[in-house]
PDB file of C-alpha atoms in Angstrom:
ATOM      1  CA  UNK A   1      -4.441 148.360-110.311  1.00  0.00           C
ATOM      2  CA  UNK A   2      -4.237 144.586-109.458  1.00  0.00           C
ATOM      3  CA  UNK A   3      -8.224 143.878-108.144  1.00  0.00           C
ATOM      4  CA  UNK A   4     -10.198 146.266-110.869  1.00  0.00           C
ATOM      5  CA  UNK A   5      -7.529 143.322-113.598  1.00  0.00           C
ATOM      6  CA  UNK A   6      -9.043 140.868-111.064  1.00  0.00           C
ATOM      7  CA  UNK A   7     -12.596 141.375-110.720  1.00  0.00           C
ATOM      8  CA  UNK A   8     -12.190 140.970-114.963  1.00  0.00           C
ATOM      9  CA  UNK A   9     -10.930 137.786-114.792  1.00  0.00           C
ATOM     10  CA  UNK A  10     -13.746 136.539-112.749  1.00  0.00           C
ATOM     11  CA  UNK A  11     -16.344 137.906-115.537  1.00  0.00           C
ATOM     12  CA  UNK A  12     -14.569 136.346-117.940  1.00  0.00           C
ATOM     13  CA  UNK A  13     -15.191 138.739-120.048  1.00  0.00           C
ATOM     14  CA  UNK A  14     -13.574 136.382-123.668  1.00  0.00           C
ATOM     15  CA  UNK A  15     -16.202 133.660-123.717  1.00  0.00           C
ATOM     16  CA  UNK A  16     -18.270 137.245-124.800  1.00  0.00           C
ATOM     17  CA  UNK A  17     -17.547 135.816-128.152  1.00  0.00           C
ATOM     18  CA  UNK A  18     -20.740 133.308-127.542  1.00  0.00           C
ATOM     19  CA  UNK A  19     -22.852 135.882-127.201  1.00  0.00           C
ATOM     20  CA  UNK A  20     -22.017 137.327-131.080  1.00  0.00           C
ATOM     21  CA  UNK A  21     -24.651 134.784-131.797  1.00  0.00           C
ATOM     22  CA  UNK A  22     -26.634 137.298-130.902  1.00  0.00           C
ATOM     23  CA  UNK A  23     -26.533 139.256-133.632  1.00  0.00           C
ATOM     24  CA  UNK A  24     -26.860 136.172-136.273  1.00  0.00           C
ATOM     25  CA  UNK A  25     -30.174 137.140-137.411  1.00  0.00           C
ATOM     26  CA  UNK A  26     -29.062 140.462-138.419  1.00  0.00           C
ATOM     27  CA  UNK A  27     -26.408 139.170-140.749  1.00  0.00           C
ATOM     28  CA  UNK A  28     -28.505 136.276-142.594  1.00  0.00           C
ATOM     29  CA  UNK A  29     -31.875 138.193-142.191  1.00  0.00           C
ATOM     30  CA  UNK A  30     -33.894 138.570-145.634  1.00  0.00           C
ATOM     31  CA  UNK A  31     -34.410 142.623-145.142  1.00  0.00           C
ATOM     32  CA  UNK A  32     -32.557 146.302-144.768  1.00  0.00           C
ATOM     33  CA  UNK A  33     -30.854 147.380-141.765  1.00  0.00           C
ATOM     34  CA  UNK A  34     -31.360 150.059-140.371  1.00  0.00           C
ATOM     35  CA  UNK A  35     -29.322 152.146-137.224  1.00  0.00           C
ATOM     36  CA  UNK A  36     -32.230 151.080-134.313  1.00  0.00           C
ATOM     37  CA  UNK A  37     -31.352 147.236-135.501  1.00  0.00           C
ATOM     38  CA  UNK A  38     -28.261 148.127-134.737  1.00  0.00           C
ATOM     39  CA  UNK A  39     -28.479 149.480-131.487  1.00  0.00           C
ATOM     40  CA  UNK A  40     -31.165 147.130-129.705  1.00  0.00           C
ATOM     41  CA  UNK A  41     -28.813 144.242-130.414  1.00  0.00           C
ATOM     42  CA  UNK A  42     -26.372 145.735-129.013  1.00  0.00           C
ATOM     43  CA  UNK A  43     -27.711 146.283-126.084  1.00  0.00           C
ATOM     44  CA  UNK A  44     -28.700 143.178-125.541  1.00  0.00           C
ATOM     45  CA  UNK A  45     -25.003 141.716-126.586  1.00  0.00           C
ATOM     46  CA  UNK A  46     -23.994 144.407-123.180  1.00  0.00           C
ATOM     47  CA  UNK A  47     -27.113 142.675-121.237  1.00  0.00           C
ATOM     48  CA  UNK A  48     -26.821 139.403-122.323  1.00  0.00           C
ATOM     49  CA  UNK A  49     -22.653 139.763-121.422  1.00  0.00           C
ATOM     50  CA  UNK A  50     -23.928 140.807-117.819  1.00  0.00           C
ATOM     51  CA  UNK A  51     -26.180 138.331-117.017  1.00  0.00           C
ATOM     52  CA  UNK A  52     -23.813 135.219-118.305  1.00  0.00           C
ATOM     53  CA  UNK A  53     -21.142 137.016-116.148  1.00  0.00           C
ATOM     54  CA  UNK A  54     -22.674 136.864-113.285  1.00  0.00           C
ATOM     55  CA  UNK A  55     -23.677 133.077-113.688  1.00  0.00           C
ATOM     56  CA  UNK A  56     -19.922 132.799-113.690  1.00  0.00           C
ATOM     57  CA  UNK A  57     -19.209 134.707-110.222  1.00  0.00           C
ATOM     58  CA  UNK A  58     -22.093 132.398-108.638  1.00  0.00           C
ATOM     59  CA  UNK A  59     -21.130 129.431-110.258  1.00  0.00           C
ATOM     60  CA  UNK A  60     -16.829 130.699-108.740  1.00  0.00           C
ATOM     61  CA  UNK A  61     -18.163 131.550-105.325  1.00  0.00           C
ATOM     62  CA  UNK A  62     -20.135 128.562-105.100  1.00  0.00           C
ATOM     63  CA  UNK A  63     -17.243 125.941-106.059  1.00  0.00           C
ATOM     64  CA  UNK A  64     -14.472 127.991-104.684  1.00  0.00           C
ATOM     65  CA  UNK A  65     -13.570 125.917-101.743  1.00  0.00           C
ATOM     66  CA  UNK A  66     -13.186 123.031-104.535  1.00  0.00           C
ATOM     67  CA  UNK A  67     -11.226 124.934-106.852  1.00  0.00           C
ATOM     68  CA  UNK A  68      -8.839 126.167-104.525  1.00  0.00           C
ATOM     69  CA  UNK A  69      -8.183 122.427-104.678  1.00  0.00           C
ATOM     70  CA  UNK A  70      -7.592 122.054-108.162  1.00  0.00           C
ATOM     71  CA  UNK A  71      -4.440 123.178-110.166  1.00  0.00           C
ATOM     72  CA  UNK A  72      -5.664 125.393-112.196  1.00  0.00           C
ATOM     73  CA  UNK A  73      -8.862 126.485-110.578  1.00  0.00           C
ATOM     74  CA  UNK A  74      -7.353 127.554-108.010  1.00  0.00           C
ATOM     75  CA  UNK A  75      -6.299 130.600-109.811  1.00  0.00           C
ATOM     76  CA  UNK A  76      -9.213 132.070-110.588  1.00  0.00           C
ATOM     77  CA  UNK A  77      -9.927 135.231-108.369  1.00  0.00           C
ATOM     78  CA  UNK A  78     -12.033 134.272-105.886  1.00  0.00           C
ATOM     79  CA  UNK A  79     -10.107 130.664-105.289  1.00  0.00           C
ATOM     80  CA  UNK A  80      -7.009 132.568-105.476  1.00  0.00           C
ATOM     81  CA  UNK A  81      -8.393 135.176-102.924  1.00  0.00           C
ATOM     82  CA  UNK A  82      -7.140 137.942-105.126  1.00  0.00           C
ATOM     83  CA  UNK A  83     -11.599 139.310-105.199  1.00  0.00           C
ATOM     84  CA  UNK A  84     -13.413 138.566-101.797  1.00  0.00           C
ATOM     85  CA  UNK A  85     -16.180 137.351-101.361  1.00  0.00           C
ATOM     86  CA  UNK A  86     -17.891 140.776-100.566  1.00  0.00           C
ATOM     87  CA  UNK A  87     -16.992 142.475-103.804  1.00  0.00           C
ATOM     88  CA  UNK A  88     -17.838 139.237-105.726  1.00  0.00           C
ATOM     89  CA  UNK A  89     -21.411 139.550-104.643  1.00  0.00           C
ATOM     90  CA  UNK A  90     -21.239 143.599-105.329  1.00  0.00           C
ATOM     91  CA  UNK A  91     -19.719 143.113-108.821  1.00  0.00           C
ATOM     92  CA  UNK A  92     -22.742 140.665-109.061  1.00  0.00           C
ATOM     93  CA  UNK A  93     -25.672 142.850-108.146  1.00  0.00           C
ATOM     94  CA  UNK A  94     -24.433 145.989-109.930  1.00  0.00           C
ATOM     95  CA  UNK A  95     -24.213 143.556-113.461  1.00  0.00           C
ATOM     96  CA  UNK A  96     -27.794 142.753-112.710  1.00  0.00           C
ATOM     97  CA  UNK A  97     -28.869 146.112-111.579  1.00  0.00           C
ATOM     98  CA  UNK A  98     -28.017 146.944-114.556  1.00  0.00           C
ATOM     99  CA  UNK A  99     -29.033 144.301-117.223  1.00  0.00           C
ATOM    100  CA  UNK A 100     -32.191 144.934-115.910  1.00  0.00           C
ATOM    101  CA  UNK A 101     -31.845 148.176-116.051  1.00  0.00           C
ATOM    102  CA  UNK A 102     -31.256 148.057-120.003  1.00  0.00           C
ATOM    103  CA  UNK A 103     -33.756 145.454-119.741  1.00  0.00           C
ATOM    104  CA  UNK A 104     -36.664 147.295-119.807  1.00  0.00           C
ATOM    105  CA  UNK A 105     -36.256 148.714-123.292  1.00  0.00           C
ATOM    106  CA  UNK A 106     -37.030 145.636-125.050  1.00  0.00           C
ATOM    107  CA  UNK A 107     -39.952 143.440-126.415  1.00  0.00           C
ATOM    108  CA  UNK A 108     -40.986 141.149-123.194  1.00  0.00           C
ATOM    109  CA  UNK A 109     -40.612 138.001-125.392  1.00  0.00           C
ATOM    110  CA  UNK A 110     -36.420 139.234-125.178  1.00  0.00           C
ATOM    111  CA  UNK A 111     -36.541 139.673-121.121  1.00  0.00           C
ATOM    112  CA  UNK A 112     -38.686 136.361-120.567  1.00  0.00           C
ATOM    113  CA  UNK A 113     -35.272 134.787-122.915  1.00  0.00           C
ATOM    114  CA  UNK A 114     -32.910 136.557-120.418  1.00  0.00           C
ATOM    115  CA  UNK A 115     -34.736 136.494-117.473  1.00  0.00           C
ATOM    116  CA  UNK A 116     -34.691 131.800-118.535  1.00  0.00           C
ATOM    117  CA  UNK A 117     -31.531 131.729-119.217  1.00  0.00           C
ATOM    118  CA  UNK A 118     -30.157 133.569-115.397  1.00  0.00           C
ATOM    119  CA  UNK A 119     -32.722 130.359-114.054  1.00  0.00           C
ATOM    120  CA  UNK A 120     -31.680 128.142-116.036  1.00  0.00           C
ATOM    121  CA  UNK A 121     -27.873 128.017-115.782  1.00  0.00           C
ATOM    122  CA  UNK A 122     -28.595 129.067-112.297  1.00  0.00           C
ATOM    123  CA  UNK A 123     -29.827 125.432-111.458  1.00  0.00           C
ATOM    124  CA  UNK A 124     -26.272 123.936-114.077  1.00  0.00           C
ATOM    125  CA  UNK A 125     -24.037 125.794-111.377  1.00  0.00           C
ATOM    126  CA  UNK A 126     -26.655 124.643-108.024  1.00  0.00           C
ATOM    127  CA  UNK A 127     -26.929 121.009-109.462  1.00  0.00           C
ATOM    128  CA  UNK A 128     -28.114 120.267-112.946  1.00  0.00           C
ATOM    129  CA  UNK A 129     -24.056 120.287-114.420  1.00  0.00           C
ATOM    130  CA  UNK A 130     -24.294 116.652-112.062  1.00  0.00           C
ATOM    131  CA  UNK A 131     -26.653 114.789-113.794  1.00  0.00           C
ATOM    132  CA  UNK A 132     -25.493 113.613-117.243  1.00  0.00           C
ATOM    133  CA  UNK A 133     -27.380 114.617-121.194  1.00  0.00           C
ATOM    134  CA  UNK A 134     -29.085 117.437-119.342  1.00  0.00           C
ATOM    135  CA  UNK A 135     -26.019 119.091-118.391  1.00  0.00           C
ATOM    136  CA  UNK A 136     -24.762 119.296-121.895  1.00  0.00           C
ATOM    137  CA  UNK A 137     -28.977 119.626-122.983  1.00  0.00           C
ATOM    138  CA  UNK A 138     -28.016 123.621-120.672  1.00  0.00           C
ATOM    139  CA  UNK A 139     -25.240 124.745-122.627  1.00  0.00           C
ATOM    140  CA  UNK A 140     -26.954 124.045-125.719  1.00  0.00           C
ATOM    141  CA  UNK A 141     -29.509 126.116-124.182  1.00  0.00           C
ATOM    142  CA  UNK A 142     -27.756 129.145-124.388  1.00  0.00           C
ATOM    143  CA  UNK A 143     -26.537 129.198-127.296  1.00  0.00           C
ATOM    144  CA  UNK A 144     -30.096 128.742-129.027  1.00  0.00           C
ATOM    145  CA  UNK A 145     -31.333 131.394-126.052  1.00  0.00           C
ATOM    146  CA  UNK A 146     -28.535 133.496-127.622  1.00  0.00           C
ATOM    147  CA  UNK A 147     -30.028 132.569-131.187  1.00  0.00           C
ATOM    148  CA  UNK A 148     -33.432 133.717-130.053  1.00  0.00           C
ATOM    149  CA  UNK A 149     -32.912 136.573-128.586  1.00  0.00           C
ATOM    150  CA  UNK A 150     -31.281 138.283-131.398  1.00  0.00           C
ATOM    151  CA  UNK A 151     -34.304 137.195-133.166  1.00  0.00           C
ATOM    152  CA  UNK A 152     -36.793 138.840-130.470  1.00  0.00           C
ATOM    153  CA  UNK A 153     -34.626 142.496-131.105  1.00  0.00           C
ATOM    154  CA  UNK A 154     -34.490 142.356-133.925  1.00  0.00           C
ATOM    155  CA  UNK A 155     -37.583 141.187-135.312  1.00  0.00           C
ATOM    156  CA  UNK A 156     -36.034 139.354-137.939  1.00  0.00           C
ATOM    157  CA  UNK A 157     -37.679 135.374-137.448  1.00  0.00           C
ATOM    158  CA  UNK A 158     -35.792 132.796-137.864  1.00  0.00           C
ATOM    159  CA  UNK A 159     -35.319 130.642-140.025  1.00  0.00           C
ATOM    160  CA  UNK A 160     -35.818 126.354-139.628  1.00  0.00           C
ATOM    161  CA  UNK A 161     -32.733 125.338-141.286  1.00  0.00           C
ATOM    162  CA  UNK A 162     -30.924 128.628-140.057  1.00  0.00           C
ATOM    163  CA  UNK A 163     -32.440 126.931-136.112  1.00  0.00           C
ATOM    164  CA  UNK A 164     -31.166 123.385-137.528  1.00  0.00           C
ATOM    165  CA  UNK A 165     -27.959 125.176-138.147  1.00  0.00           C
ATOM    166  CA  UNK A 166     -27.080 126.503-134.687  1.00  0.00           C
ATOM    167  CA  UNK A 167     -28.361 123.546-133.021  1.00  0.00           C
ATOM    168  CA  UNK A 168     -26.217 121.146-133.789  1.00  0.00           C
ATOM    169  CA  UNK A 169     -23.686 123.744-132.926  1.00  0.00           C
ATOM    170  CA  UNK A 170     -24.949 124.197-130.182  1.00  0.00           C
ATOM    171  CA  UNK A 171     -24.994 120.343-129.263  1.00  0.00           C
ATOM    172  CA  UNK A 172     -21.702 119.865-130.748  1.00  0.00           C
ATOM    173  CA  UNK A 173     -19.813 122.062-128.679  1.00  0.00           C
ATOM    174  CA  UNK A 174     -21.722 120.834-125.130  1.00  0.00           C
ATOM    175  CA  UNK A 175     -20.601 117.714-125.750  1.00  0.00           C
ATOM    176  CA  UNK A 176     -16.954 118.014-127.022  1.00  0.00           C
ATOM    177  CA  UNK A 177     -17.138 120.655-123.633  1.00  0.00           C
ATOM    178  CA  UNK A 178     -16.956 117.400-122.074  1.00  0.00           C
ATOM    179  CA  UNK A 179     -15.093 115.425-124.302  1.00  0.00           C
ATOM    180  CA  UNK A 180     -12.064 117.597-123.439  1.00  0.00           C
ATOM    181  CA  UNK A 181     -12.450 117.630-119.414  1.00  0.00           C
ATOM    182  CA  UNK A 182     -12.713 114.204-119.699  1.00  0.00           C
ATOM    183  CA  UNK A 183      -8.996 114.348-122.164  1.00  0.00           C
ATOM    184  CA  UNK A 184      -6.852 116.585-120.752  1.00  0.00           C
ATOM    185  CA  UNK A 185      -8.312 116.045-117.051  1.00  0.00           C
ATOM    186  CA  UNK A 186      -9.413 112.565-116.627  1.00  0.00           C
ATOM    187  CA  UNK A 187     -13.133 112.587-114.872  1.00  0.00           C
ATOM    188  CA  UNK A 188     -11.869 113.279-111.614  1.00  0.00           C
ATOM    189  CA  UNK A 189     -12.624 116.730-111.705  1.00  0.00           C
ATOM    190  CA  UNK A 190     -16.778 117.108-111.917  1.00  0.00           C
ATOM    191  CA  UNK A 191     -18.466 114.415-110.872  1.00  0.00           C
ATOM    192  CA  UNK A 192     -20.733 114.031-114.050  1.00  0.00           C
ATOM    193  CA  UNK A 193     -18.421 112.899-116.202  1.00  0.00           C
ATOM    194  CA  UNK A 194     -17.831 109.302-113.948  1.00  0.00           C
ATOM    195  CA  UNK A 195     -20.888 108.935-115.937  1.00  0.00           C
ATOM    196  CA  UNK A 196     -19.448 109.785-119.513  1.00  0.00           C
ATOM    197  CA  UNK A 197     -17.143 107.847-121.571  1.00  0.00           C
ATOM    198  CA  UNK A 198     -14.902 109.068-124.739  1.00  0.00           C
ATOM    199  CA  UNK A 199     -16.401 105.923-126.926  1.00  0.00           C
ATOM    200  CA  UNK A 200     -19.427 107.786-127.332  1.00  0.00           C
ATOM    201  CA  UNK A 201     -18.586 111.459-127.055  1.00  0.00           C
ATOM    202  CA  UNK A 202     -17.084 111.004-129.810  1.00  0.00           C
ATOM    203  CA  UNK A 203     -19.731 108.682-131.541  1.00  0.00           C
ATOM    204  CA  UNK A 204     -21.926 111.858-130.839  1.00  0.00           C
ATOM    205  CA  UNK A 205     -20.143 114.536-131.289  1.00  0.00           C
ATOM    206  CA  UNK A 206     -18.798 112.808-134.998  1.00  0.00           C
ATOM    207  CA  UNK A 207     -23.081 112.918-136.127  1.00  0.00           C
ATOM    208  CA  UNK A 208     -23.801 116.563-134.780  1.00  0.00           C
ATOM    209  CA  UNK A 209     -20.615 117.166-137.283  1.00  0.00           C
ATOM    210  CA  UNK A 210     -22.541 115.235-140.098  1.00  0.00           C
ATOM    211  CA  UNK A 211     -25.927 117.451-139.558  1.00  0.00           C
ATOM    212  CA  UNK A 212     -24.265 120.448-139.037  1.00  0.00           C
ATOM    213  CA  UNK A 213     -23.353 120.028-142.693  1.00  0.00           C
ATOM    214  CA  UNK A 214     -26.454 118.371-143.809  1.00  0.00           C
ATOM    215  CA  UNK A 215     -27.721 121.568-142.840  1.00  0.00           C
ATOM    216  CA  UNK A 216     -25.369 124.092-143.548  1.00  0.00           C
ATOM    217  CA  UNK A 217     -26.087 122.555-147.500  1.00  0.00           C
ATOM    218  CA  UNK A 218     -29.941 122.961-147.492  1.00  0.00           C
ATOM    219  CA  UNK A 219     -29.669 126.290-145.565  1.00  0.00           C
ATOM    220  CA  UNK A 220     -27.104 127.358-148.655  1.00  0.00           C
ATOM    221  CA  UNK A 221     -29.599 125.297-151.470  1.00  0.00           C
ATOM    222  CA  UNK A 222     -32.814 127.566-150.231  1.00  0.00           C
ATOM    223  CA  UNK A 223     -31.696 130.806-148.754  1.00  0.00           C
ATOM    224  CA  UNK A 224     -31.443 133.062-151.879  1.00  0.00           C
ATOM    225  CA  UNK A 225     -32.470 130.253-155.260  1.00  0.00           C
ATOM    226  CA  UNK A 226     -30.699 132.387-157.202  1.00  0.00           C
ATOM    227  CA  UNK A 227     -27.216 132.697-156.018  1.00  0.00           C
ATOM    228  CA  UNK A 228     -27.533 128.929-154.872  1.00  0.00           C
ATOM    229  CA  UNK A 229     -24.821 128.011-156.201  1.00  0.00           C
ATOM    230  CA  UNK A 230     -22.813 130.663-154.619  1.00  0.00           C
ATOM    231  CA  UNK A 231     -23.724 130.139-151.496  1.00  0.00           C
ATOM    232  CA  UNK A 232     -23.023 126.148-151.823  1.00  0.00           C
ATOM    233  CA  UNK A 233     -19.430 126.538-153.297  1.00  0.00           C
ATOM    234  CA  UNK A 234     -19.349 127.784-149.291  1.00  0.00           C
ATOM    235  CA  UNK A 235     -19.784 124.444-148.049  1.00  0.00           C
ATOM    236  CA  UNK A 236     -16.275 122.444-149.517  1.00  0.00           C
ATOM    237  CA  UNK A 237     -15.233 125.904-146.829  1.00  0.00           C
ATOM    238  CA  UNK A 238     -16.725 124.008-144.318  1.00  0.00           C
ATOM    239  CA  UNK A 239     -16.197 120.839-144.819  1.00  0.00           C
ATOM    240  CA  UNK A 240     -12.710 121.953-144.330  1.00  0.00           C
ATOM    241  CA  UNK A 241     -12.640 124.607-140.951  1.00  0.00           C
ATOM    242  CA  UNK A 242     -13.918 121.052-139.583  1.00  0.00           C
ATOM    243  CA  UNK A 243     -11.609 118.377-140.993  1.00  0.00           C
ATOM    244  CA  UNK A 244      -8.580 122.078-139.775  1.00  0.00           C
ATOM    245  CA  UNK A 245     -10.684 122.422-136.404  1.00  0.00           C
ATOM    246  CA  UNK A 246     -10.458 118.542-135.308  1.00  0.00           C
ATOM    247  CA  UNK A 247      -7.052 117.912-136.422  1.00  0.00           C
ATOM    248  CA  UNK A 248      -5.800 120.697-134.118  1.00  0.00           C
ATOM    249  CA  UNK A 249      -8.080 119.672-131.680  1.00  0.00           C
TER     250      UNK A 249
END
């Protein structure tokens, strides 16, 4: 039982919440939804979870020695020895095999997006994460790929304004990840952190927060003209959420 728990921990299931972005086109799409739309998107969600978990395994495998020297990361399954290297590779193979089998039912564009995500993040794990700016761009692209995967699976086009909202939010999350790492652990845990400074990251984060509010307001004013005032009423709620998030963070 402990071994199973360790393998599940290796997959980092808590990060699967990011994959819910795949359902965004379904939620904000302007068409009647069918059971097939939901079924295909759910399968896409499952496949993306499997592929994302495989990347986490590769990343942990590559950083196993470095993680053992870290006060927190040394508790990760591979670094702590709770999961052996052989078990990690077997798990990785199973995840990718199941993901490939399910993906055969997807449109070609969806398969391309999933493959692109895997290759891009493989490159990130193998060294691209050490290049400033590019590391944040790759983190951001992961969110955008999820959005467009949901679009290709459901057949619902992503509106330009929704795209801009998600893009701004994705850049904010990517930059805030680096900002929080510097604030909490300094610049010694990642080599790329030595090439950033807190003031720079904070200013860029603020810029994208403003863009989120602006683009979301524009989206609310255009998505359903007949219910424009109702949608615009959610803008102050978004502002309060952002203010609260900044206060807590």
